[in-house]
Amino acid sequence: MNASVLLRRTTLRAARPVPVSRTIVGSQFSRLASTLALFEQRDGKLQSSAQNVVTAAKQLGNPVIGFVAGKSAKEVAEQAAKIEGVDKVVYVANEAYEKGMPESYAPLVVENTDDVTHIVSMHSAFGKNVMPRLAALLDTQQISDIISVESPDTFVRPIYAGNAIATVQSTDAKKVITIRGTAFSNAPSGSGAAEVIEGKDSKHAGNVEWVGEDLTLSDRPDLDTASKVVSGGRGLKDKENFEKIMMPLADAMGAAIGASRAAVDSGFADNSLQVGQTGKVVAPELYLSVGISGAIQHLAGMKDSKVIAAINKDPDAPIFQVADVGLVADLFKAVPELTEKLKK
Amino acid sequence: MSTLRILVPVKRVIDYAVKPRVNKAQTAVETAGVKHSMNPFDELSVEESVRLREKHTAKTVEDILALSIGPPKAADTLRTAMAMGCDRSIHIEMAEKDEMLEPLQVAKILKEVVEKENRNLVILGKQSIDDDASQTGQMLAGLLGWGQAYGASEVTLEGDQLKVRREVDGGTEVVKGKLPMVVTTDLRLNEPRYASLPNIMKAKKKKLEKKKLEDFQFRAENRLKTLKVTEPPPRQGGGKVENVDGLISKLKELGAL
């Protein structure tokens, strides 16, 4: 990438007023300006998070250009083109970007950001890994994990594990943003018909090699997007109980399984199931917590759920302060009873 | 085996167990008189650096340099890092009233330190629990053009290569890169040790170099303006039910079942 070109363009943009209204799409001011939405793919399949990213990207006011890279990026781009609100999808079909390694992926995105004012992705493992590197290459201060768009330069994001909400205004010419998926609805997919075009690729090489992965596969709904989540904590005492009690409950409800940090640290459940400040943030229709006290770090990951229910034997557990419905009971009796009654 | 010269940046933050309160003027979170400690993810970075030395020969890890940018009390955080096993530290002192630096600025300062102190491995926490940005390590790697491993749960040194198991959505993945590299720590990486009293005493004799922001090339200028900080909308507890039947009927009433 030519640094001087980038610098010149950045300086020019800084002097130009940023369009503030959301309704001027297509006007002379934003004829070229656009928002680049990074979509995640796995094995040639578009990840559903793309729909949340599009919703957020649309709120920024400019045309939305989707971006995908990987081995079967063209096929993924065609899936993405069907999302409503996407104006164009740029793809780079190159196996080198298949695993989203930031060392090569970040410069690739930079190469495709001509006339782009905003770059948006999910605040997921991928987004957290790639976006800050990308922001540094563009010399811009990223805005992480936003929960709403106030205007094209002003955003709202939680800080201190969601105990405070900050409204921040960016003075950077290019804005790099990660979004909290649960705060933005799914843009409908099916009727969109965006143009699919091939992006630029200077064949960036990374200095880190992908060796392998170890993923937990399950038939249950995905924790990030499930409409119901049942979550277990330290109160389950061991892994055997966790499986014996939580799995049938989840199946009876058609829910995804989550866990508190205490449960994960004690080895009851896989790390990727952790809900909280340092794990996943979920906001399902129903969050049922079982044997979880409700530490602030855990609440940070679930307090935006529509309905929170809690089963805990300690009537003073902090979880009851946020639960819409609480049951003070021994989970070893109450949960199997609940599971049986839900099956009927 | 490669010789490691490690940099461990640490941040002093409000203690993780304290529930932060927004100030009356709605400009920030109240910090005066609130318990502070080392960012929990940074404790893991310190621990991992010390373990790398313990796992290999003393020669493999040439030295472990801790660094903190913050108010005078950040020196206590550095003493803690040295009591856990870091060899020396740099404190870039800011005034108590100064606005917190943004990740991009911190990354730029760290880049200068890396170059001046000839570091080849930087281990950072994956996020600080105050700003929750999760950016500094990746930005630093980008600025340096080094490889990065975000959210490490296992770090193995193999010759001049670093093999890192990373926490990702749905499980873990393993990546391998040649030094120099930037690694950020996930909670599962290790269990940080407590500093023993003799080590705390020894840490007082270790070198703590004071520097100022003006000693660095970068221009301190925040790119994000904080317009306001507010309390999140409170959630009302909805009360308790007597039994499982009560739970089911209440959930049905709320439309959740």
Coordinates of C-alpha atoms in Angstrom, one line a residue:
Chain A
M1 CA 0.0 0.0 0.0
N2 CA 1.2 3.5 -0.8
A3 CA 1.4 5.4 2.4
S4 CA 1.6 8.8 0.9
V5 CA -1.6 8.3 -1.1
L6 CA -3.4 7.2 2.0
L7 CA -2.1 10.2 3.9
R8 CA -3.1 12.6 1.3
R9 CA -6.6 11.2 1.0
T10 CA -7.0 11.1 4.8
T11 CA -6.0 14.8 5.0
L12 CA -8.4 15.7 2.3
R13 CA -11.2 13.9 4.0
A14 CA -10.5 15.4 7.4
A15 CA -11.2 18.9 5.9
R16 CA -14.5 17.8 4.3
P17 CA -17.6 17.8 6.4
V18 CA -18.9 14.3 7.2
P19 CA -22.5 13.8 6.1
V20 CA -24.6 13.7 9.2
S21 CA -28.1 12.8 8.0
R22 CA -29.1 9.2 7.5
T23 CA -31.4 10.1 4.7
I24 CA -29.0 11.5 2.1
V25 CA -27.9 8.1 0.6
G26 CA -27.3 8.7 -3.1
S27 CA -26.9 12.5 -2.7
Q28 CA -24.0 14.2 -4.2
F29 CA -22.1 14.3 -0.9
S30 CA -22.1 10.6 -0.5
R31 CA -21.9 9.5 -4.1
L32 CA -18.6 7.8 -3.6
A33 CA -18.5 7.4 0.2
S34 CA -19.5 4.0 1.4
T35 CA -19.4 1.6 4.3
L36 CA -17.4 -1.6 4.0
A37 CA -19.0 -4.4 6.0
L38 CA -16.7 -7.3 6.7
F39 CA -18.6 -10.7 6.6
E40 CA -17.3 -13.8 8.2
Q41 CA -17.3 -17.1 6.4
R42 CA -16.5 -20.7 7.4
D43 CA -15.8 -23.4 4.9
G44 CA -17.5 -21.4 2.1
K45 CA -20.6 -20.7 4.2
L46 CA -21.6 -17.1 5.1
Q47 CA -22.0 -16.7 8.8
S48 CA -25.3 -15.3 10.0
S49 CA -23.6 -12.5 11.8
A50 CA -23.4 -10.7 8.4
Q51 CA -27.1 -9.8 8.8
N52 CA -26.5 -8.0 12.0
V53 CA -23.4 -6.2 10.5
V54 CA -25.6 -5.0 7.6
T55 CA -28.2 -3.6 9.9
A56 CA -25.5 -1.6 11.7
A57 CA -23.8 -0.6 8.5
K58 CA -27.0 0.8 7.0
Q59 CA -27.4 3.1 9.9
L60 CA -24.2 4.8 9.0
G61 CA -25.9 6.4 6.0
N62 CA -23.8 5.4 3.0
P63 CA -24.1 2.6 0.5
V64 CA -23.1 -0.7 2.1
I65 CA -20.4 -2.8 0.4
G66 CA -20.0 -6.3 1.8
F67 CA -16.5 -7.8 1.8
V68 CA -15.6 -11.5 2.0
A69 CA -12.3 -13.3 1.4
G70 CA -11.4 -17.0 1.4
K71 CA -11.2 -20.0 -0.7
S72 CA -14.8 -20.0 -2.0
A73 CA -15.3 -16.2 -1.5
K74 CA -17.3 -15.9 -4.7
E75 CA -19.9 -18.3 -3.6
V76 CA -20.1 -16.7 -0.2
A77 CA -20.4 -13.3 -1.9
E78 CA -23.4 -14.6 -3.8
Q79 CA -25.0 -15.7 -0.5
A80 CA -24.3 -12.3 1.0
A81 CA -25.7 -10.4 -2.1
K82 CA -29.2 -11.7 -1.1
I83 CA -29.2 -9.7 2.2
E84 CA -31.5 -6.7 2.0
G85 CA -29.6 -3.4 2.2
V86 CA -26.4 -4.6 0.7
D87 CA -25.5 -2.6 -2.4
K88 CA -22.5 -4.4 -3.6
V89 CA -20.4 -7.4 -2.4
V90 CA -16.6 -7.4 -3.0
Y91 CA -14.9 -10.8 -2.8
V92 CA -11.3 -12.0 -2.9
A93 CA -11.2 -15.6 -3.7
N94 CA -7.8 -16.8 -2.4
E95 CA -7.2 -19.6 0.0
A96 CA -4.6 -17.6 1.8
Y97 CA -7.4 -15.6 3.5
E98 CA -9.5 -18.6 4.3
K99 CA -8.7 -18.6 8.1
G100 CA -8.9 -14.8 8.5
M101 CA -5.3 -14.5 9.7
P102 CA -5.0 -10.8 10.6
E103 CA -1.4 -10.5 9.3
S104 CA -2.7 -10.9 5.7
Y105 CA -6.4 -10.1 6.1
A106 CA -5.9 -6.6 7.5
P107 CA -3.7 -5.3 4.7
L108 CA -6.1 -7.0 2.2
V109 CA -9.0 -5.0 3.6
V110 CA -6.9 -1.8 3.6
E111 CA -6.3 -2.4 -0.1
N112 CA -10.0 -2.4 -0.7
T113 CA -11.0 0.7 1.2
D114 CA -10.9 3.4 -1.5
D115 CA -13.7 5.9 -0.8
V116 CA -14.7 4.0 2.3
T117 CA -15.6 6.1 5.3
H118 CA -16.6 3.3 7.7
I119 CA -15.4 -0.3 8.1
V120 CA -17.7 -2.4 10.2
S121 CA -17.5 -6.0 11.6
M122 CA -18.8 -8.1 14.4
H123 CA -17.1 -7.8 17.8
S124 CA -16.5 -11.6 17.5
A125 CA -13.3 -13.6 17.7
F126 CA -12.6 -12.7 14.1
G127 CA -13.5 -9.0 14.5
K128 CA -11.4 -8.6 17.7
N129 CA -8.4 -10.2 16.0
V130 CA -8.5 -8.4 12.6
M131 CA -10.1 -5.0 13.2
P132 CA -7.6 -3.3 15.6
R133 CA -4.7 -4.3 13.3
L134 CA -6.6 -2.9 10.4
A135 CA -7.3 0.3 12.4
A136 CA -3.6 0.7 13.2
L137 CA -2.6 0.3 9.5
L138 CA -5.1 3.1 8.7
D139 CA -3.9 5.2 11.8
T140 CA -7.4 5.4 13.2
Q141 CA -8.8 4.8 16.7
Q142 CA -11.2 1.9 16.5
I143 CA -14.6 2.0 18.3
S144 CA -15.3 -1.4 19.8
D145 CA -18.5 -3.2 20.5
I146 CA -21.0 -0.5 19.8
I147 CA -24.6 -1.0 20.8
S148 CA -26.0 1.9 18.8
V149 CA -25.3 4.5 16.1
E150 CA -26.2 8.0 17.1
S151 CA -24.9 9.6 13.9
P152 CA -22.2 8.6 11.3
D153 CA -19.5 9.8 13.8
T154 CA -21.1 9.2 17.2
F155 CA -21.6 5.8 18.8
V156 CA -22.7 4.3 22.0
R157 CA -20.7 1.5 23.7
P158 CA -20.6 -0.2 27.0
I159 CA -17.6 0.1 29.3
Y160 CA -16.7 -1.4 32.6
A161 CA -18.4 -4.6 31.9
G162 CA -21.6 -2.8 30.9
N163 CA -21.8 -0.9 34.2
A164 CA -21.5 2.4 32.3
I165 CA -22.5 3.4 28.8
A166 CA -20.3 5.8 26.9
T167 CA -21.3 8.0 24.0
V168 CA -18.2 8.7 21.9
Q169 CA -17.6 10.9 18.9
S170 CA -14.8 9.9 16.4
T171 CA -12.7 12.6 14.8
D172 CA -11.0 10.1 12.5
A173 CA -11.6 10.3 8.7
K174 CA -12.0 6.6 8.4
K175 CA -14.0 4.9 11.2
V176 CA -13.2 1.3 12.2
I177 CA -16.1 -0.1 14.2
T178 CA -17.0 -3.4 15.7
I179 CA -20.6 -4.0 16.7
R180 CA -22.3 -6.0 19.4
G181 CA -24.4 -8.4 17.3
T182 CA -27.2 -8.6 19.9
A183 CA -27.8 -4.9 19.7
F184 CA -28.6 -4.9 16.0
S185 CA -31.4 -6.9 14.4
N186 CA -30.9 -9.4 11.5
A187 CA -31.3 -7.7 8.1
P188 CA -33.6 -10.0 6.2
S189 CA -32.0 -12.2 3.6
G190 CA -33.4 -13.5 0.4
S191 CA -34.7 -10.6 -1.6
G192 CA -31.5 -8.6 -2.0
A193 CA -29.8 -8.6 -5.3
A194 CA -26.5 -6.8 -4.8
E195 CA -23.8 -6.7 -7.5
V196 CA -21.0 -9.1 -6.9
I197 CA -17.5 -7.9 -7.9
E198 CA -14.0 -9.1 -7.5
G199 CA -11.8 -7.1 -5.1
K200 CA -8.2 -6.1 -5.3
D201 CA -5.6 -8.6 -4.1
S202 CA -1.9 -7.9 -3.9
K203 CA -1.4 -11.4 -2.4
H204 CA -0.5 -10.4 1.1
A205 CA 1.6 -12.9 3.0
G206 CA 1.2 -13.4 6.7
N207 CA 4.0 -14.3 9.1
V208 CA 1.8 -16.5 11.2
E209 CA 0.7 -19.9 10.0
W210 CA -2.6 -21.6 10.9
V211 CA -2.0 -25.0 12.3
G212 CA -5.3 -26.5 13.3
E213 CA -8.5 -26.1 15.2
D214 CA -10.6 -27.9 17.8
L215 CA -14.2 -26.9 17.6
T216 CA -17.1 -28.1 19.7
L217 CA -19.8 -29.3 17.5
S218 CA -23.4 -29.5 18.7
D219 CA -26.9 -29.9 17.4
R220 CA -28.2 -27.3 19.8
P221 CA -28.8 -23.7 18.6
D222 CA -25.7 -21.5 18.4
L223 CA -25.2 -19.6 21.7
D224 CA -24.8 -16.2 20.0
T225 CA -28.1 -16.3 18.1
A226 CA -30.3 -18.7 20.1
S227 CA -33.7 -17.3 21.2
K228 CA -33.5 -19.3 24.4
V229 CA -30.4 -19.9 26.5
V230 CA -30.1 -22.0 29.6
S231 CA -26.9 -21.3 31.6
G232 CA -25.3 -23.3 34.4
G233 CA -23.0 -22.2 37.1
R234 CA -20.9 -23.4 40.0
G235 CA -24.1 -24.6 41.8
L236 CA -24.1 -27.7 39.5
K237 CA -21.0 -28.9 41.4
D238 CA -19.3 -31.0 38.6
K239 CA -19.2 -31.8 34.9
E240 CA -21.3 -34.9 35.3
N241 CA -24.2 -32.9 36.9
F242 CA -23.8 -30.1 34.4
E243 CA -24.4 -32.6 31.6
K244 CA -27.0 -34.6 33.3
I245 CA -29.1 -31.6 34.4
M246 CA -28.5 -28.9 31.8
M247 CA -28.5 -30.9 28.6
P248 CA -32.0 -32.4 29.0
L249 CA -33.3 -28.9 30.1
A250 CA -31.8 -27.3 27.0
D251 CA -33.3 -30.0 24.8
A252 CA -36.7 -29.7 26.3
M253 CA -36.7 -26.0 25.7
G254 CA -34.9 -26.0 22.4
A255 CA -32.3 -23.7 24.0
A256 CA -28.5 -23.2 23.6
I257 CA -26.3 -23.9 26.6
G258 CA -24.2 -21.3 28.3
A259 CA -22.1 -21.3 31.4
S260 CA -20.7 -18.9 34.0
R261 CA -17.0 -18.4 34.3
A262 CA -16.9 -20.4 37.5
A263 CA -18.4 -23.4 35.7
V264 CA -16.0 -23.1 32.8
D265 CA -12.9 -22.6 35.0
S266 CA -14.0 -25.7 37.0
G267 CA -14.1 -27.7 33.8
F268 CA -17.9 -28.3 33.8
A269 CA -18.3 -26.8 30.3
D270 CA -16.3 -25.7 27.3
N271 CA -14.7 -22.3 27.3
S272 CA -16.6 -21.2 24.2
L273 CA -19.8 -21.5 26.2
Q274 CA -18.9 -18.8 28.7
V275 CA -21.3 -15.9 29.0
G276 CA -20.0 -12.6 30.4
Q277 CA -17.7 -9.7 30.0
T278 CA -14.8 -11.9 28.9
G279 CA -16.9 -14.5 27.1
K280 CA -20.0 -14.2 24.9
V281 CA -22.6 -11.5 25.1
V282 CA -26.1 -12.9 24.5
A283 CA -29.6 -11.2 24.5
P284 CA -32.1 -14.0 23.9
E285 CA -35.9 -13.9 24.4
L286 CA -35.4 -16.1 27.5
Y287 CA -32.3 -16.5 29.6
L288 CA -32.6 -19.1 32.3
S289 CA -29.8 -19.2 34.8
V290 CA -29.3 -22.2 37.0
G291 CA -27.0 -22.2 40.0
I292 CA -25.4 -18.8 39.0
S293 CA -24.9 -16.2 41.7
G294 CA -24.8 -13.3 39.2
A295 CA -21.4 -11.6 39.5
I296 CA -21.2 -8.3 37.6
Q297 CA -18.9 -9.9 35.0
H298 CA -21.6 -12.5 34.2
L299 CA -24.4 -9.9 34.2
A300 CA -22.4 -8.0 31.6
G301 CA -23.0 -10.9 29.2
M302 CA -26.8 -11.4 29.6
K303 CA -28.6 -8.5 31.2
D304 CA -30.0 -7.3 27.9
S305 CA -32.0 -10.6 27.6
K306 CA -35.7 -10.0 27.2
V307 CA -36.8 -12.2 30.0
I308 CA -34.4 -13.4 32.7
A309 CA -35.3 -16.3 34.9
A310 CA -33.2 -17.7 37.7
I311 CA -33.1 -20.8 39.8
N312 CA -30.8 -20.6 42.9
K313 CA -31.0 -21.8 46.4
D314 CA -29.5 -18.6 47.9
P315 CA -32.4 -16.0 48.1
D316 CA -29.8 -13.2 48.4
A317 CA -28.0 -14.1 45.2
P318 CA -27.5 -10.9 43.1
I319 CA -29.0 -12.7 40.1
F320 CA -32.5 -12.2 41.7
Q321 CA -32.0 -8.4 41.4
V322 CA -32.2 -8.6 37.7
A323 CA -34.3 -11.7 37.1
D324 CA -37.9 -11.2 36.0
V325 CA -38.8 -14.4 37.7
G326 CA -36.9 -16.1 40.4
L327 CA -37.2 -19.5 42.0
V328 CA -35.4 -20.1 45.3
A329 CA -34.9 -23.8 45.2
D330 CA -32.4 -26.7 45.1
L331 CA -31.6 -26.9 41.4
F332 CA -31.1 -30.7 41.7
K333 CA -34.8 -31.0 42.4
A334 CA -36.3 -28.1 40.6
V335 CA -34.5 -28.4 37.2
P336 CA -35.4 -32.1 36.6
E337 CA -39.0 -31.3 37.6
L338 CA -39.0 -28.3 35.2
T339 CA -37.5 -30.5 32.4
E340 CA -40.3 -33.1 32.9
K341 CA -43.0 -30.5 32.9
L342 CA -41.7 -28.8 29.8
K343 CA -41.7 -32.0 27.9
K344 CA -45.4 -32.4 28.4
Chain B
M1 CA 16.4 -21.8 21.2
S2 CA 15.8 -18.2 20.6
T3 CA 16.6 -15.7 23.3
L4 CA 13.5 -13.9 24.5
R5 CA 13.4 -10.3 25.5
I6 CA 9.9 -9.9 26.8
L7 CA 7.9 -6.8 27.3
V8 CA 4.8 -7.0 29.5
P9 CA 2.6 -3.9 29.5
V10 CA 0.3 -3.7 32.5
K11 CA -2.5 -1.4 33.4
R12 CA -3.9 -0.2 36.7
V13 CA -7.7 -0.4 36.6
I14 CA -10.6 -0.4 39.1
D15 CA -10.6 -3.7 40.9
Y16 CA -12.7 -6.3 39.0
A17 CA -14.9 -6.9 42.0
V18 CA -15.9 -3.3 42.5
K19 CA -19.1 -2.1 40.8
P20 CA -18.2 1.2 39.1
R21 CA -20.4 4.3 39.5
V22 CA -20.8 7.0 37.0
N23 CA -19.9 10.5 38.3
K24 CA -22.6 13.2 38.8
A25 CA -21.4 15.2 35.8
Q26 CA -21.8 12.1 33.6
T27 CA -18.3 12.6 32.2
A28 CA -16.6 9.4 33.5
V29 CA -16.7 6.7 36.1
E30 CA -15.8 7.7 39.6
T31 CA -12.3 6.6 40.4
A32 CA -11.3 8.6 43.5
G33 CA -11.2 6.4 46.6
V34 CA -12.0 3.3 44.6
K35 CA -9.9 0.2 45.0
H36 CA -7.6 -0.4 42.0
S37 CA -5.5 -3.3 41.0
M38 CA -3.6 -4.8 38.1
N39 CA -5.9 -5.6 35.1
P40 CA -6.6 -9.3 35.6
F41 CA -5.6 -10.2 32.0
D42 CA -2.2 -8.5 32.6
E43 CA -1.6 -10.7 35.7
L44 CA -1.8 -13.6 33.2
S45 CA 0.7 -11.9 30.9
V46 CA 3.2 -11.5 33.8
E47 CA 2.6 -15.0 34.9
E48 CA 3.1 -16.4 31.4
S49 CA 6.4 -14.5 31.0
V50 CA 7.7 -15.8 34.3
R51 CA 6.6 -19.4 33.4
L52 CA 8.4 -19.2 30.0
R53 CA 11.6 -18.5 32.0
E54 CA 10.9 -21.3 34.4
K55 CA 10.1 -23.8 31.6
H56 CA 13.3 -23.1 29.7
T57 CA 16.8 -22.3 30.8
A58 CA 17.5 -18.9 32.4
K59 CA 19.4 -18.1 29.2
T60 CA 16.3 -18.5 27.0
V61 CA 14.6 -15.6 28.7
E62 CA 17.1 -12.8 28.8
D63 CA 14.9 -10.4 30.7
I64 CA 11.3 -9.5 31.4
L65 CA 10.5 -5.8 31.3
A66 CA 7.2 -4.6 32.7
L67 CA 5.7 -1.3 31.6
S68 CA 2.8 0.8 32.7
I69 CA 1.4 4.2 31.5
G70 CA -0.6 5.9 34.2
P71 CA -0.8 8.0 37.3
P72 CA 1.8 7.9 40.1
K73 CA 0.1 4.9 41.7
A74 CA 0.7 2.8 38.6
A75 CA 4.1 2.3 40.2
D76 CA 2.5 0.0 42.7
T77 CA 1.2 -2.1 39.8
L78 CA 4.7 -2.4 38.5
R79 CA 6.1 -3.4 41.9
T80 CA 3.5 -6.2 41.9
A81 CA 4.6 -7.3 38.4
M82 CA 8.3 -7.3 39.7
A83 CA 7.3 -9.2 42.8
M84 CA 5.8 -11.8 40.5
G85 CA 9.0 -12.1 38.6
C86 CA 9.6 -9.3 36.1
D87 CA 13.2 -8.1 36.2
R88 CA 12.7 -4.4 35.8
S89 CA 10.1 -1.8 34.8
I90 CA 9.3 1.4 33.1
H91 CA 6.7 3.8 34.4
I92 CA 5.5 6.4 32.0
E93 CA 3.9 8.8 34.4
M94 CA 0.8 10.7 33.7
A95 CA -1.0 13.2 36.0
E96 CA -4.0 11.9 37.9
K97 CA -6.3 14.3 36.1
D98 CA -5.0 13.3 32.6
E99 CA -7.5 11.6 30.3
M100 CA -6.8 7.9 29.8
L101 CA -4.8 7.2 26.6
E102 CA -6.5 5.4 23.8
P103 CA -5.3 2.0 22.6
L104 CA -3.8 3.4 19.4
Q105 CA -1.7 5.9 21.4
V106 CA -0.6 3.2 23.8
A107 CA 0.3 1.0 20.9
K108 CA 2.4 3.8 19.4
I109 CA 4.3 4.3 22.7
L110 CA 4.8 0.5 23.0
K111 CA 6.2 0.4 19.5
E112 CA 8.9 3.0 20.5
V113 CA 9.7 1.0 23.7
V114 CA 9.9 -2.3 21.7
E115 CA 12.4 -0.7 19.3
K116 CA 14.5 1.1 22.0
E117 CA 14.6 -1.8 24.3
N118 CA 15.1 -4.4 21.6
R119 CA 12.2 -6.6 22.5
N120 CA 11.2 -9.6 20.5
L121 CA 8.1 -10.8 22.4
V122 CA 5.3 -8.7 23.8
I123 CA 2.7 -10.3 26.0
L124 CA -0.4 -8.2 26.8
G125 CA -3.8 -8.9 28.3
K126 CA -6.5 -9.3 25.6
Q127 CA -8.5 -6.5 27.1
S128 CA -8.5 -4.1 30.0
I129 CA -11.6 -4.4 32.1
D130 CA -12.3 -0.7 32.2
D131 CA -12.4 0.4 28.6
D132 CA -13.1 -3.2 27.3
A133 CA -11.7 -2.1 23.9
S134 CA -9.6 -5.3 23.2
Q135 CA -7.3 -3.5 20.7
T136 CA -3.8 -2.6 22.0
G137 CA -2.0 -5.8 21.3
Q138 CA -3.4 -6.2 17.8
M139 CA -2.6 -2.5 17.0
L140 CA 0.9 -2.9 18.2
A141 CA 1.5 -6.0 16.1
G142 CA 0.1 -4.1 13.1
L143 CA 2.4 -1.1 13.7
L144 CA 5.4 -3.3 14.1
G145 CA 4.4 -5.6 11.2
W146 CA 4.8 -8.6 13.6
G147 CA 2.7 -11.7 13.9
Q148 CA 0.0 -11.7 16.5
A149 CA -1.8 -14.3 18.5
Y150 CA -5.0 -13.0 20.1
G151 CA -6.6 -14.7 23.1
A152 CA -3.9 -17.3 24.0
S153 CA -4.8 -20.2 26.2
E154 CA -1.5 -22.0 25.7
V155 CA 1.9 -20.7 24.6
T156 CA 4.7 -23.0 23.6
L157 CA 8.2 -22.0 22.5
E158 CA 9.7 -24.3 19.9
G159 CA 13.1 -23.0 18.7
D160 CA 12.5 -19.6 17.3
Q161 CA 8.8 -20.3 16.8
L162 CA 5.9 -19.6 19.1
K163 CA 3.0 -22.0 19.0
V164 CA -0.2 -20.6 20.4
R165 CA -3.6 -22.1 21.1
R166 CA -6.2 -19.4 20.8
E167 CA -9.7 -19.2 22.1
V168 CA -12.1 -18.6 19.2
D169 CA -15.9 -18.8 18.7
G170 CA -16.8 -22.4 19.0
G171 CA -13.5 -23.7 20.4
T172 CA -9.8 -23.2 19.9
E173 CA -7.4 -22.9 17.1
V174 CA -3.6 -23.3 16.9
V175 CA -1.3 -20.9 15.1
K176 CA 2.4 -20.8 14.8
G177 CA 4.7 -17.8 14.1
K178 CA 8.3 -16.9 14.1
L179 CA 9.6 -14.4 16.7
P180 CA 9.2 -11.5 17.0
M181 CA 5.6 -11.7 18.0
V182 CA 2.8 -10.2 20.0
V183 CA 0.6 -12.4 22.2
T184 CA -2.5 -11.4 24.1
T185 CA -3.7 -13.5 27.0
D186 CA -7.1 -15.2 27.6
L187 CA -8.3 -16.1 31.1
R188 CA -7.6 -19.8 30.5
L189 CA -3.8 -19.3 29.9
N190 CA -2.7 -19.8 33.5
E191 CA -3.3 -19.2 37.1
P192 CA -1.3 -16.2 38.3
R193 CA 0.8 -16.7 41.4
Y194 CA 0.6 -14.6 44.5
A195 CA 3.6 -12.5 45.2
S196 CA 5.3 -13.8 48.4
L197 CA 6.5 -11.4 51.0
P198 CA 10.2 -12.1 50.3
N199 CA 9.6 -11.4 46.6
I200 CA 7.7 -8.2 47.4
M201 CA 10.7 -7.1 49.5
K202 CA 13.1 -8.0 46.6
A203 CA 10.9 -6.2 44.1
K204 CA 11.6 -3.0 46.0
K205 CA 15.2 -3.2 45.0
K206 CA 14.5 -3.8 41.3
K207 CA 14.9 -1.0 38.8
L208 CA 11.8 1.2 38.1
E209 CA 12.6 3.7 35.5
K210 CA 10.4 6.8 35.4
K211 CA 9.6 8.4 32.0
K212 CA 7.1 11.0 30.8
L213 CA 4.9 11.1 27.8
E214 CA 7.0 13.9 26.4
D215 CA 9.9 11.4 26.1
F216 CA 8.1 9.8 23.2
Q217 CA 7.6 10.8 19.6
F218 CA 3.9 10.3 19.4
R219 CA 1.5 13.2 19.9
A220 CA -1.0 12.7 22.7
E221 CA -4.3 13.5 21.1
N222 CA -7.4 11.4 21.7
R223 CA -9.3 10.7 18.5
L224 CA -12.5 9.8 20.3
K225 CA -14.3 12.5 22.3
T226 CA -16.4 11.1 25.2
L227 CA -19.6 13.1 25.0
K228 CA -21.2 11.5 28.0
V229 CA -21.1 8.5 30.3
T230 CA -24.3 7.2 31.8
E231 CA -25.6 4.4 34.0
P232 CA -27.2 1.6 32.0
P233 CA -31.0 1.5 32.3
P234 CA -31.7 -0.3 35.6
R235 CA -33.4 -3.7 35.4
Q236 CA -36.1 -4.4 37.9
G237 CA -36.2 -7.8 39.6
G238 CA -39.6 -9.2 39.0
G239 CA -40.0 -11.0 42.2
K240 CA -40.0 -14.7 43.1
V241 CA -42.3 -17.6 42.6
E242 CA -43.0 -20.5 45.0
N243 CA -42.4 -23.5 42.9
V244 CA -41.7 -24.9 39.4
D245 CA -45.3 -24.6 38.4
G246 CA -45.2 -20.9 39.3
L247 CA -42.1 -20.5 37.3
I248 CA -43.6 -22.1 34.2
S249 CA -46.8 -20.1 34.4
K250 CA -44.9 -16.8 35.0
L251 CA -42.7 -17.5 32.0
K252 CA -45.8 -18.2 29.9
E253 CA -47.4 -15.0 31.1
L254 CA -44.3 -13.1 30.0
G255 CA -44.4 -14.8 26.7
A256 CA -41.1 -16.4 27.1
L257 CA -42.3 -20.0 26.8

